[in-house]
PDB file of C-alpha atoms in Angstrom:
ATOM      1  CA  MET A  83       9.806  -9.702  15.633  1.00 82.00           C
ATOM      2  CA  GLY A  84      12.550  -7.021  16.023  1.00 93.00           C
ATOM      3  CA  VAL A  85      12.371  -3.617  17.091  1.00 96.00           C
ATOM      4  CA  ALA A  86      14.246  -0.756  15.606  1.00 95.00           C
ATOM      5  CA  THR A  87      14.396   2.806  17.219  1.00 95.00           C
ATOM      6  CA  VAL A  88      14.814   5.128  14.477  1.00 92.00           C
ATOM      7  CA  GLY A  89      14.713   9.103  14.726  1.00 89.00           C
ATOM      8  CA  GLY A  90      13.561   8.189  18.365  1.00 92.00           C
ATOM      9  CA  VAL A  91      10.418   6.429  17.182  1.00 95.00           C
ATOM     10  CA  ARG A  92      10.169   2.432  17.872  1.00 96.00           C
ATOM     11  CA  LEU A  93       9.183   0.540  14.965  1.00 97.00           C
ATOM     12  CA  HIS A  94       8.337  -3.454  15.138  1.00 97.00           C
ATOM     13  CA  TYR A  95       9.402  -5.305  12.228  1.00 98.00           C
ATOM     14  CA  ASP A  96       9.791  -8.737  10.695  1.00 98.00           C
ATOM     15  CA  VAL A  97      12.210 -10.216   8.296  1.00 98.00           C
ATOM     16  CA  ALA A  98      11.557 -13.350   6.325  1.00 97.00           C
ATOM     17  CA  GLY A  99      13.528 -15.022   3.411  1.00 96.00           C
ATOM     18  CA  PRO A 100      17.160 -15.663   2.545  1.00 96.00           C
ATOM     19  CA  ALA A 101      19.605 -13.215   4.162  1.00 93.00           C
ATOM     20  CA  GLY A 102      21.174 -12.756   0.625  1.00 93.00           C
ATOM     21  CA  GLY A 103      17.980 -12.306  -1.100  1.00 96.00           C
ATOM     22  CA  GLU A 104      17.007  -8.855  -2.867  1.00 97.00           C
ATOM     23  CA  PRO A 105      15.181  -6.860  -0.308  1.00 98.00           C
ATOM     24  CA  VAL A 106      11.347  -5.886  -0.586  1.00 98.00           C
ATOM     25  CA  VAL A 107       9.797  -3.731   1.860  1.00 98.00           C
ATOM     26  CA  LEU A 108       5.747  -4.029   2.286  1.00 98.00           C
ATOM     27  CA  VAL A 109       4.115  -0.877   3.724  1.00 98.00           C
ATOM     28  CA  MET A 110       0.502  -1.414   4.974  1.00 97.00           C
ATOM     29  CA  GLY A 111      -2.445   1.118   5.043  1.00 95.00           C
ATOM     30  CA  ALA A 112      -3.870   3.179   7.820  1.00 93.00           C
ATOM     31  CA  GLY A 113      -4.314   1.251  10.914  1.00 91.00           C
ATOM     32  CA  GLY A 114      -2.919  -2.195   9.349  1.00 92.00           C
ATOM     33  CA  ARG A 115      -0.567  -4.475  10.942  1.00 93.00           C
ATOM     34  CA  GLY A 116       2.253  -5.496   8.845  1.00 95.00           C
ATOM     35  CA  ARG A 117       1.352  -9.033   9.413  1.00 95.00           C
ATOM     36  CA  ALA A 118      -1.323  -8.830   7.053  1.00 95.00           C
ATOM     37  CA  TRP A 119       1.179  -9.160   4.315  1.00 97.00           C
ATOM     38  CA  HIS A 120       2.008 -12.500   5.670  1.00 97.00           C
ATOM     39  CA  LEU A 121      -1.070 -14.276   4.590  1.00 95.00           C
ATOM     40  CA  HIS A 122      -0.217 -14.157   0.832  1.00 97.00           C
ATOM     41  CA  GLN A 123       2.419 -11.634  -0.371  1.00 98.00           C
ATOM     42  CA  VAL A 124       5.119 -12.720   1.883  1.00 98.00           C
ATOM     43  CA  PRO A 125       5.072 -16.314   1.301  1.00 98.00           C
ATOM     44  CA  ALA A 126       5.045 -15.369  -2.560  1.00 98.00           C
ATOM     45  CA  LEU A 127       8.052 -12.877  -2.472  1.00 98.00           C
ATOM     46  CA  VAL A 128      10.227 -15.360  -0.338  1.00 98.00           C
ATOM     47  CA  ALA A 129       9.588 -18.399  -2.657  1.00 98.00           C
ATOM     48  CA  ALA A 130      10.920 -16.021  -5.451  1.00 97.00           C
ATOM     49  CA  GLY A 131      13.885 -15.400  -3.511  1.00 97.00           C
ATOM     50  CA  HIS A 132      13.463 -12.328  -1.792  1.00 98.00           C
ATOM     51  CA  ARG A 133      14.238 -10.990   1.680  1.00 98.00           C
ATOM     52  CA  VAL A 134      10.938  -9.303   2.827  1.00 98.00           C
ATOM     53  CA  ILE A 135      10.563  -6.729   5.320  1.00 98.00           C
ATOM     54  CA  THR A 136       7.239  -5.755   7.011  1.00 98.00           C
ATOM     55  CA  TYR A 137       6.610  -3.658   9.712  1.00 98.00           C
ATOM     56  CA  ASP A 138       4.106  -1.800  11.890  1.00 96.00           C
ATOM     57  CA  SER A 139       4.185   2.001  11.039  1.00 96.00           C
ATOM     58  CA  ARG A 140       4.098   4.777  13.422  1.00 95.00           C
ATOM     59  CA  GLY A 141       0.517   4.951  15.028  1.00 93.00           C
ATOM     60  CA  VAL A 142       0.018   1.063  14.766  1.00 93.00           C
ATOM     61  CA  PRO A 143       0.665  -0.860  17.956  1.00 93.00           C
ATOM     62  CA  PRO A 144       3.088  -2.173  19.126  1.00 94.00           C
ATOM     63  CA  SER A 145       4.898   0.501  17.245  1.00 95.00           C
ATOM     64  CA  ASP A 146       5.049   4.195  18.859  1.00 95.00           C
ATOM     65  CA  PRO A 147       1.623   5.986  18.634  1.00 91.00           C
ATOM     66  CA  GLY A 148       3.002   9.036  17.383  1.00 86.00           C
ATOM     67  CA  GLU A 149       0.999  12.318  18.040  1.00 88.00           C
ATOM     68  CA  ALA A 150      -1.387  14.813  16.608  1.00 88.00           C
ATOM     69  CA  GLY A 151       0.054  16.305  13.522  1.00 89.00           C
ATOM     70  CA  LEU A 152       1.577  13.328  11.914  1.00 93.00           C
ATOM     71  CA  THR A 153       2.332  13.547   8.393  1.00 94.00           C
ATOM     72  CA  VAL A 154       2.985  11.350   5.586  1.00 95.00           C
ATOM     73  CA  GLY A 155       6.439  13.162   5.265  1.00 95.00           C
ATOM     74  CA  ASP A 156       7.060  11.711   9.157  1.00 96.00           C
ATOM     75  CA  LEU A 157       5.891   8.204   8.160  1.00 97.00           C
ATOM     76  CA  ALA A 158       8.305   8.286   4.832  1.00 97.00           C
ATOM     77  CA  ALA A 159      11.094   9.375   7.037  1.00 97.00           C
ATOM     78  CA  ASP A 160      10.449   6.422   9.374  1.00 97.00           C
ATOM     79  CA  LEU A 161      10.429   4.058   6.149  1.00 98.00           C
ATOM     80  CA  ALA A 162      13.757   5.554   5.083  1.00 98.00           C
ATOM     81  CA  ALA A 163      15.586   5.162   8.587  1.00 97.00           C
ATOM     82  CA  LEU A 164      14.222   1.515   8.940  1.00 98.00           C
ATOM     83  CA  ILE A 165      15.527   0.792   5.350  1.00 98.00           C
ATOM     84  CA  GLU A 166      18.977   2.246   6.532  1.00 97.00           C
ATOM     85  CA  HIS A 167      18.737   0.600   9.941  1.00 97.00           C
ATOM     86  CA  LEU A 168      18.254  -2.922   8.212  1.00 97.00           C
ATOM     87  CA  ASP A 169      20.894  -2.096   5.458  1.00 96.00           C
ATOM     88  CA  ALA A 170      18.211  -3.065   2.984  1.00 96.00           C
ATOM     89  CA  GLY A 171      18.726  -0.029   0.468  1.00 94.00           C
ATOM     90  CA  PRO A 172      18.296   0.149  -2.285  1.00 97.00           C
ATOM     91  CA  CYS A 173      15.214  -2.106  -2.326  1.00 98.00           C
ATOM     92  CA  ARG A 174      11.798  -2.965  -3.871  1.00 98.00           C
ATOM     93  CA  LEU A 175       8.772  -1.363  -2.097  1.00 98.00           C
ATOM     94  CA  VAL A 176       5.216  -2.363  -2.104  1.00 98.00           C
ATOM     95  CA  GLY A 177       2.455  -0.200  -0.540  1.00 98.00           C
ATOM     96  CA  THR A 178      -1.082   0.041  -0.384  1.00 98.00           C
ATOM     97  CA  SER A 179      -3.542   2.878   0.474  1.00 97.00           C
ATOM     98  CA  LEU A 180      -1.790   4.937   3.078  1.00 96.00           C
ATOM     99  CA  GLY A 181       1.309   2.814   2.705  1.00 97.00           C
ATOM    100  CA  ALA A 182       1.454   3.606  -1.123  1.00 98.00           C
ATOM    101  CA  HIS A 183       1.196   7.478  -0.234  1.00 97.00           C
ATOM    102  CA  VAL A 184       4.175   6.868   2.079  1.00 97.00           C
ATOM    103  CA  VAL A 185       6.139   4.922  -0.596  1.00 98.00           C
ATOM    104  CA  GLU A 186       5.261   7.904  -3.008  1.00 98.00           C
ATOM    105  CA  GLU A 187       6.672  10.384  -0.623  1.00 97.00           C
ATOM    106  CA  LEU A 188      10.014   8.386   0.035  1.00 98.00           C
ATOM    107  CA  LEU A 189      10.376   8.113  -3.875  1.00 98.00           C
ATOM    108  CA  LEU A 190      10.540  11.944  -3.987  1.00 97.00           C
ATOM    109  CA  THR A 191      12.730  12.445  -0.933  1.00 97.00           C
ATOM    110  CA  ARG A 192      14.834   9.686  -0.776  1.00 97.00           C
ATOM    111  CA  PRO A 193      14.940   7.944  -4.352  1.00 97.00           C
ATOM    112  CA  GLU A 194      18.244   6.306  -3.822  1.00 97.00           C
ATOM    113  CA  LEU A 195      16.771   3.850  -1.338  1.00 98.00           C
ATOM    114  CA  ALA A 196      14.361   2.420  -4.018  1.00 98.00           C
ATOM    115  CA  THR A 197      15.033   0.193  -7.266  1.00 98.00           C
ATOM    116  CA  ALA A 198      11.172  -0.170  -8.067  1.00 98.00           C
ATOM    117  CA  ALA A 199       7.879   0.295  -6.267  1.00 98.00           C
ATOM    118  CA  VAL A 200       4.236  -1.121  -6.653  1.00 98.00           C
ATOM    119  CA  LEU A 201       1.472   1.404  -5.573  1.00 98.00           C
ATOM    120  CA  MET A 202      -1.906  -0.211  -4.981  1.00 98.00           C
ATOM    121  CA  ALA A 203      -5.069   1.400  -4.261  1.00 98.00           C
ATOM    122  CA  THR A 204      -3.293   5.079  -4.037  1.00 97.00           C
ATOM    123  CA  ARG A 205      -4.556   8.495  -4.816  1.00 95.00           C
ATOM    124  CA  GLY A 206      -3.089  11.856  -5.317  1.00 94.00           C
ATOM    125  CA  ARG A 207      -6.083  14.045  -4.093  1.00 92.00           C
ATOM    126  CA  ASP A 208      -9.028  13.771  -2.079  1.00 87.00           C
ATOM    127  CA  ASP A 209     -12.340  14.295  -3.771  1.00 89.00           C
ATOM    128  CA  ARG A 210     -15.572  15.311  -1.785  1.00 90.00           C
ATOM    129  CA  LEU A 211     -16.837  11.939  -0.855  1.00 92.00           C
ATOM    130  CA  ARG A 212     -13.325  10.538   0.285  1.00 89.00           C
ATOM    131  CA  ALA A 213     -12.670  13.753   2.245  1.00 89.00           C
ATOM    132  CA  ALA A 214     -16.081  13.752   3.888  1.00 93.00           C
ATOM    133  CA  ALA A 215     -15.705   9.826   4.801  1.00 90.00           C
ATOM    134  CA  ALA A 216     -12.424  10.681   6.407  1.00 88.00           C
ATOM    135  CA  ARG A 217     -13.776  13.487   8.650  1.00 91.00           C
ATOM    136  CA  ALA A 218     -16.843  11.306   9.779  1.00 93.00           C
ATOM    137  CA  GLU A 219     -14.610   8.539  10.609  1.00 89.00           C
ATOM    138  CA  ILE A 220     -12.369  10.884  12.897  1.00 89.00           C
ATOM    139  CA  GLU A 221     -15.470  12.579  14.231  1.00 93.00           C
ATOM    140  CA  LEU A 222     -16.409   9.094  15.352  1.00 90.00           C
ATOM    141  CA  LEU A 223     -13.353   8.223  17.072  1.00 88.00           C
ATOM    142  CA  ASP A 224     -13.214  11.582  18.886  1.00 89.00           C
ATOM    143  CA  SER A 225     -16.754  11.145  20.075  1.00 91.00           C
ATOM    144  CA  GLY A 226     -15.674   8.085  22.148  1.00 89.00           C
ATOM    145  CA  ILE A 227     -18.450   5.779  20.676  1.00 88.00           C
ATOM    146  CA  ALA A 228     -17.602   2.292  20.405  1.00 87.00           C
ATOM    147  CA  LEU A 229     -19.384   0.551  17.643  1.00 87.00           C
ATOM    148  CA  PRO A 230     -20.556  -3.086  18.215  1.00 92.00           C
ATOM    149  CA  ARG A 231     -18.269  -5.540  16.781  1.00 91.00           C
ATOM    150  CA  ARG A 232     -20.788  -6.921  14.666  1.00 93.00           C
ATOM    151  CA  TYR A 233     -21.958  -3.777  13.280  1.00 93.00           C
ATOM    152  CA  HIS A 234     -18.291  -2.677  12.543  1.00 90.00           C
ATOM    153  CA  ALA A 235     -17.363  -5.843  10.764  1.00 93.00           C
ATOM    154  CA  ALA A 236     -20.410  -5.660   8.438  1.00 95.00           C
ATOM    155  CA  LEU A 237     -19.460  -1.872   7.601  1.00 93.00           C
ATOM    156  CA  GLN A 238     -15.685  -3.072   6.941  1.00 93.00           C
ATOM    157  CA  ALA A 239     -17.055  -5.750   4.630  1.00 95.00           C
ATOM    158  CA  ILE A 240     -19.314  -3.491   2.656  1.00 96.00           C
ATOM    159  CA  GLN A 241     -16.662  -0.822   2.361  1.00 95.00           C
ATOM    160  CA  ASN A 242     -13.569  -2.734   1.492  1.00 96.00           C
ATOM    161  CA  LEU A 243     -14.524  -5.916  -0.445  1.00 97.00           C
ATOM    162  CA  SER A 244     -15.863  -6.607  -3.820  1.00 97.00           C
ATOM    163  CA  PRO A 245     -19.681  -7.545  -4.485  1.00 96.00           C
ATOM    164  CA  HIS A 246     -18.184 -10.904  -5.900  1.00 95.00           C
ATOM    165  CA  THR A 247     -16.966 -11.546  -2.292  1.00 96.00           C
ATOM    166  CA  LEU A 248     -20.113 -10.165  -0.577  1.00 96.00           C
ATOM    167  CA  ASP A 249     -22.333 -12.321  -2.705  1.00 96.00           C
ATOM    168  CA  ASP A 250     -20.584 -15.371  -1.412  1.00 96.00           C
ATOM    169  CA  ASP A 251     -22.190 -16.367   1.753  1.00 96.00           C
ATOM    170  CA  ILE A 252     -19.233 -18.727   2.716  1.00 95.00           C
ATOM    171  CA  GLU A 253     -16.504 -16.254   1.850  1.00 94.00           C
ATOM    172  CA  VAL A 254     -18.249 -13.512   3.466  1.00 94.00           C
ATOM    173  CA  SER A 255     -18.852 -15.380   6.733  1.00 94.00           C
ATOM    174  CA  ASP A 256     -15.073 -15.909   6.926  1.00 94.00           C
ATOM    175  CA  TRP A 257     -14.409 -12.222   6.300  1.00 94.00           C
ATOM    176  CA  LEU A 258     -16.899 -11.036   8.847  1.00 94.00           C
ATOM    177  CA  SER A 259     -15.404 -13.566  11.558  1.00 92.00           C
ATOM    178  CA  VAL A 260     -12.043 -11.892  10.700  1.00 90.00           C
ATOM    179  CA  PHE A 261     -13.244  -8.060  10.823  1.00 90.00           C
ATOM    180  CA  GLU A 262     -15.034  -8.855  14.229  1.00 87.00           C
ATOM    181  CA  GLN A 263     -11.695  -9.807  15.588  1.00 82.00           C
ATOM    182  CA  SER A 264      -9.376  -7.336  14.149  1.00 77.00           C
ATOM    183  CA  SER A 265     -10.974  -3.820  14.739  1.00 68.00           C
ATOM    184  CA  SER A 266      -8.228  -1.045  14.844  1.00 68.00           C
ATOM    185  CA  THR A 267      -8.546   1.502  17.567  1.00 68.00           C
ATOM    186  CA  GLY A 268      -6.365   4.056  19.629  1.00 72.00           C
ATOM    187  CA  PRO A 269      -4.877   7.277  19.121  1.00 80.00           C
ATOM    188  CA  GLY A 270      -2.512   6.270  16.478  1.00 82.00           C
ATOM    189  CA  LEU A 271      -5.211   5.129  14.181  1.00 86.00           C
ATOM    190  CA  ARG A 272      -6.850   8.644  14.548  1.00 86.00           C
ATOM    191  CA  HIS A 273      -3.465  10.247  13.779  1.00 89.00           C
ATOM    192  CA  GLN A 274      -3.014   8.055  10.407  1.00 90.00           C
ATOM    193  CA  LEU A 275      -6.455   8.668   9.274  1.00 87.00           C
ATOM    194  CA  ALA A 276      -5.991  12.344   9.424  1.00 88.00           C
ATOM    195  CA  ILE A 277      -3.378  12.073   6.790  1.00 90.00           C
ATOM    196  CA  THR A 278      -4.559  12.906   3.307  1.00 85.00           C
ATOM    197  CA  PRO A 279      -2.808  13.879   0.122  1.00 84.00           C
ATOM    198  CA  ALA A 280      -1.773  17.481   0.061  1.00 83.00           C
ATOM    199  CA  PRO A 281      -3.313  19.691  -2.860  1.00 80.00           C
ATOM    200  CA  GLY A 282      -1.193  19.653  -5.647  1.00 79.00           C
ATOM    201  CA  ARG A 283       0.513  16.443  -4.854  1.00 87.00           C
ATOM    202  CA  LEU A 284      -0.265  14.879  -8.075  1.00 93.00           C
ATOM    203  CA  ALA A 285       1.867  17.510  -9.783  1.00 95.00           C
ATOM    204  CA  ALA A 286       4.868  16.620  -7.652  1.00 95.00           C
ATOM    205  CA  TYR A 287       4.632  13.038  -8.632  1.00 97.00           C
ATOM    206  CA  ALA A 288       5.827  14.185 -12.322  1.00 97.00           C
ATOM    207  CA  ALA A 289       9.570  14.168 -10.234  1.00 97.00           C
ATOM    208  CA  ILE A 290       9.321  10.573  -9.368  1.00 98.00           C
ATOM    209  CA  THR A 291      12.222   8.722 -11.566  1.00 97.00           C
ATOM    210  CA  THR A 292      11.784   5.108  -9.833  1.00 97.00           C
ATOM    211  CA  PRO A 293      10.063   2.528 -11.951  1.00 98.00           C
ATOM    212  CA  CYS A 294       6.460   2.103 -10.597  1.00 98.00           C
ATOM    213  CA  LEU A 295       3.714  -0.233 -11.217  1.00 98.00           C
ATOM    214  CA  VAL A 296       0.421   1.164 -10.296  1.00 98.00           C
ATOM    215  CA  LEU A 297      -2.429  -1.242  -9.387  1.00 98.00           C
ATOM    216  CA  ALA A 298      -6.046  -0.322  -9.121  1.00 98.00           C
ATOM    217  CA  PHE A 299      -8.853  -2.580  -7.900  1.00 98.00           C
ATOM    218  CA  ALA A 300     -12.071  -2.373 -10.109  1.00 98.00           C
ATOM    219  CA  ASP A 301     -14.606  -2.518  -7.243  1.00 98.00           C
ATOM    220  CA  ASP A 302     -12.709  -0.166  -4.728  1.00 98.00           C
ATOM    221  CA  LEU A 303     -15.047   2.082  -2.949  1.00 96.00           C
ATOM    222  CA  VAL A 304     -12.405   3.702  -0.664  1.00 95.00           C
ATOM    223  CA  THR A 305      -9.920   4.418  -3.413  1.00 96.00           C
ATOM    224  CA  PRO A 306     -11.838   4.264  -6.798  1.00 97.00           C
ATOM    225  CA  PRO A 307     -10.003   3.370 -10.036  1.00 98.00           C
ATOM    226  CA  HIS A 308     -10.251   6.941 -11.360  1.00 97.00           C
ATOM    227  CA  LEU A 309      -8.178   8.248  -8.615  1.00 96.00           C
ATOM    228  CA  VAL A 310      -5.607   5.559  -8.972  1.00 97.00           C
ATOM    229  CA  ALA A 311      -5.429   6.291 -12.528  1.00 98.00           C
ATOM    230  CA  GLU A 312      -4.595   9.974 -11.861  1.00 97.00           C
ATOM    231  CA  VAL A 313      -1.604   8.825  -9.978  1.00 97.00           C
ATOM    232  CA  ALA A 314      -0.503   6.412 -12.736  1.00 98.00           C
ATOM    233  CA  GLU A 315      -0.694   9.348 -15.307  1.00 97.00           C
ATOM    234  CA  ALA A 316       1.264  11.649 -13.110  1.00 97.00           C
ATOM    235  CA  ILE A 317       4.221   9.467 -12.431  1.00 98.00           C
ATOM    236  CA  PRO A 318       6.488   9.351 -15.766  1.00 97.00           C
ATOM    237  CA  GLY A 319       6.768   6.002 -17.242  1.00 96.00           C
ATOM    238  CA  ALA A 320       4.435   4.341 -14.599  1.00 98.00           C
ATOM    239  CA  VAL A 321       2.711   0.932 -15.714  1.00 98.00           C
ATOM    240  CA  HIS A 322      -0.856   1.085 -14.667  1.00 98.00           C
ATOM    241  CA  ARG A 323      -3.149  -2.155 -14.210  1.00 98.00           C
ATOM    242  CA  LEU A 324      -6.568  -2.618 -13.234  1.00 98.00           C
ATOM    243  CA  ILE A 325      -7.589  -5.904 -11.365  1.00 98.00           C
ATOM    244  CA  THR A 326     -11.274  -6.884 -11.670  1.00 98.00           C
ATOM    245  CA  ARG A 327     -13.449  -8.424  -8.944  1.00 97.00           C
ATOM    246  CA  ALA A 328     -11.462  -6.913  -6.170  1.00 98.00           C
ATOM    247  CA  GLY A 329     -12.241  -3.874  -3.525  1.00 98.00           C
ATOM    248  CA  HIS A 330      -9.986  -2.081  -1.362  1.00 98.00           C
ATOM    249  CA  TYR A 331      -8.670  -5.238  -0.048  1.00 97.00           C
ATOM    250  CA  GLY A 332      -7.834  -6.697  -3.236  1.00 97.00           C
ATOM    251  CA  TYR A 333      -4.276  -7.827  -2.314  1.00 97.00           C
ATOM    252  CA  LEU A 334      -6.222 -10.307  -0.041  1.00 96.00           C
ATOM    253  CA  GLU A 335      -9.134 -11.013  -2.124  1.00 96.00           C
ATOM    254  CA  ARG A 336      -7.419 -11.721  -5.393  1.00 97.00           C
ATOM    255  CA  PRO A 337      -3.765 -12.611  -3.893  1.00 98.00           C
ATOM    256  CA  GLU A 338      -2.691 -14.888  -6.930  1.00 98.00           C
ATOM    257  CA  GLU A 339      -3.271 -12.169  -9.500  1.00 98.00           C
ATOM    258  CA  VAL A 340      -1.754  -9.279  -7.069  1.00 98.00           C
ATOM    259  CA  ASN A 341       1.335 -11.577  -6.415  1.00 98.00           C
ATOM    260  CA  ARG A 342       1.731 -12.281 -10.063  1.00 98.00           C
ATOM    261  CA  GLN A 343       1.803  -8.533 -11.182  1.00 98.00           C
ATOM    262  CA  ILE A 344       4.128  -7.868  -8.354  1.00 98.00           C
ATOM    263  CA  LEU A 345       6.675 -10.656  -9.346  1.00 98.00           C
ATOM    264  CA  GLU A 346       6.393  -9.941 -13.169  1.00 98.00           C
ATOM    265  CA  PHE A 347       7.170  -6.422 -12.535  1.00 98.00           C
ATOM    266  CA  PHE A 348       9.880  -7.112 -10.397  1.00 98.00           C
ATOM    267  CA  ARG A 349      11.678  -9.354 -12.842  1.00 96.00           C
ATOM    268  CA  ARG A 350      11.395  -7.001 -15.473  1.00 94.00           C
ATOM    269  CA  VAL A 351      13.147  -4.229 -13.563  1.00 94.00           C
ATOM    270  CA  PRO A 352      16.735  -4.920 -12.917  1.00 87.00           C
ATOM    271  CA  ALA A 353      17.858  -4.324  -9.254  1.00 79.00           C
ATOM    272  CA  ARG A 354      20.281  -1.950 -10.216  1.00 62.00           C
ATOM    273  CA  SER A 355      20.751   0.123 -13.532  1.00 44.00           C
ATOM    274  CA  PRO A 356      24.232  -0.574 -15.042  1.00 36.00           C
ATOM    275  CA  GLY A 357      25.878   2.219 -16.542  1.00 36.00           C
ATOM    276  CA  GLY A 358      23.166   4.488 -16.161  1.00 40.00           C
ATOM    277  CA  VAL A 359      21.013   2.754 -18.795  1.00 39.00           C
ATOM    278  CA  PRO A 360      17.149   3.018 -18.018  1.00 42.00           C
ATOM    279  CA  PRO A 361      15.788  -0.466 -17.047  1.00 45.00           C
ATOM    280  CA  VAL A 362      13.303  -1.731 -19.310  1.00 43.00           C
ATOM    281  CA  GLY A 363       9.693  -1.871 -18.252  1.00 44.00           C
ATOM    282  CA  PRO A 364       6.857  -4.416 -18.831  1.00 41.00           C
ATOM    283  CA  THR A 365       5.959  -2.617 -22.038  1.00 41.00           C
ATOM    284  CA  GLY A 366       9.312  -3.341 -23.561  1.00 40.00           C
ATOM    285  CA  ARG A 367      10.362   0.416 -23.461  1.00 41.00           C
ATOM    286  CA  PRO A 368      12.565   1.962 -21.109  1.00 41.00           C
ATOM    287  CA  PHE A 369      11.367   3.254 -17.793  1.00 45.00           C
ATOM    288  CA  ALA A 370      11.322   7.109 -17.784  1.00 41.00           C
ATOM    289  CA  ARG A 371      14.109   8.815 -15.973  1.00 37.00           C
ATOM    290  CA  ALA A 372      14.355  12.514 -15.064  1.00 33.00           C
ATOM    291  CA  GLY A 373      12.996  14.572 -18.080  1.00 32.00           C
ATOM    292  CA  ARG A 374      11.875  11.532 -19.982  1.00 33.00           C
ATOM    293  CA  ALA A 375       8.503  10.372 -20.087  1.00 35.00           C
ATOM    294  CA  ALA A 376       7.927   6.895 -21.146  1.00 40.00           C
ATOM    295  CA  PRO A 377       4.315   5.879 -22.594  1.00 39.00           C
ATOM    296  CA  HIS A 378       1.625   5.298 -19.989  1.00 45.00           C
ATOM    297  CA  ALA A 379       0.291   1.970 -20.016  1.00 47.00           C
ATOM    298  CA  ARG A 380      -2.995   0.537 -18.759  1.00 51.00           C
ATOM    299  CA  VAL A 381      -3.953  -3.095 -18.738  1.00 56.00           C
ATOM    300  CA  THR A 382      -7.073  -4.591 -17.301  1.00 62.00           C
ATOM    301  CA  SER A 383      -6.490  -7.937 -15.667  1.00 62.00           C
ATOM    302  CA  PRO A 384      -9.459 -10.444 -15.472  1.00 62.00           C
TER     303      PRO A 384
END
């Protein structure tokens, strides 16, 4: 593991794969360690020849905890600075949940650093239920009450896994054991949980010109498919795919399908666009560039 100090912020990161491989940076959701990607996504990307970078974002130990008022813009600036520090740009990006929100912001502020992006379990606005859930979780943290580990694990499972996983006693036993050992705490988590999409952000996504694949998970309670679909519709030319039998942690529940979607998308988007010609997307049509909207595509994966 390496440590980079960028903009006065210490970020812990890992690099895997060949030094000459095309870089891919993976961005985890709120409170999540970068090592979560190493179970399934990192091996698949390395096997495909990529140089893969994972990191613990500001607010996630052992990286700096940040402070109250942390914004998605701050996290996007950290990501941009890390890409530059590692001489990894332009690169391909994969983000989930808050990580996808961070990637979207980078695509708006530093588009020259990205050649393609995969956005999983993302949303461009909070509905009433999601806003209430975020406030409740912050209030729980502020109260100082520590939930018993078993209760926390069961709640995490119900919130983040598909019924197809929850109905399998062997699988769910394994998941409960993982959740009991990996609960996130500390001030950094509170700072990250307070980050929500700003009103009107969906309209801003119309300015994204980077080729994007937007993945929704059919059984996601945290970021339901209809909110993910709004992001896909807002980004010109984005490809939208729905993965069934998967909850918010779909990249861990159905890693083979998620990895297949990521790698297929990356293969069809050139690393660079020679001569300014828009790269061809999975639909066989050019991806949109500024001022040109390619057709929105939605495919359900079994």
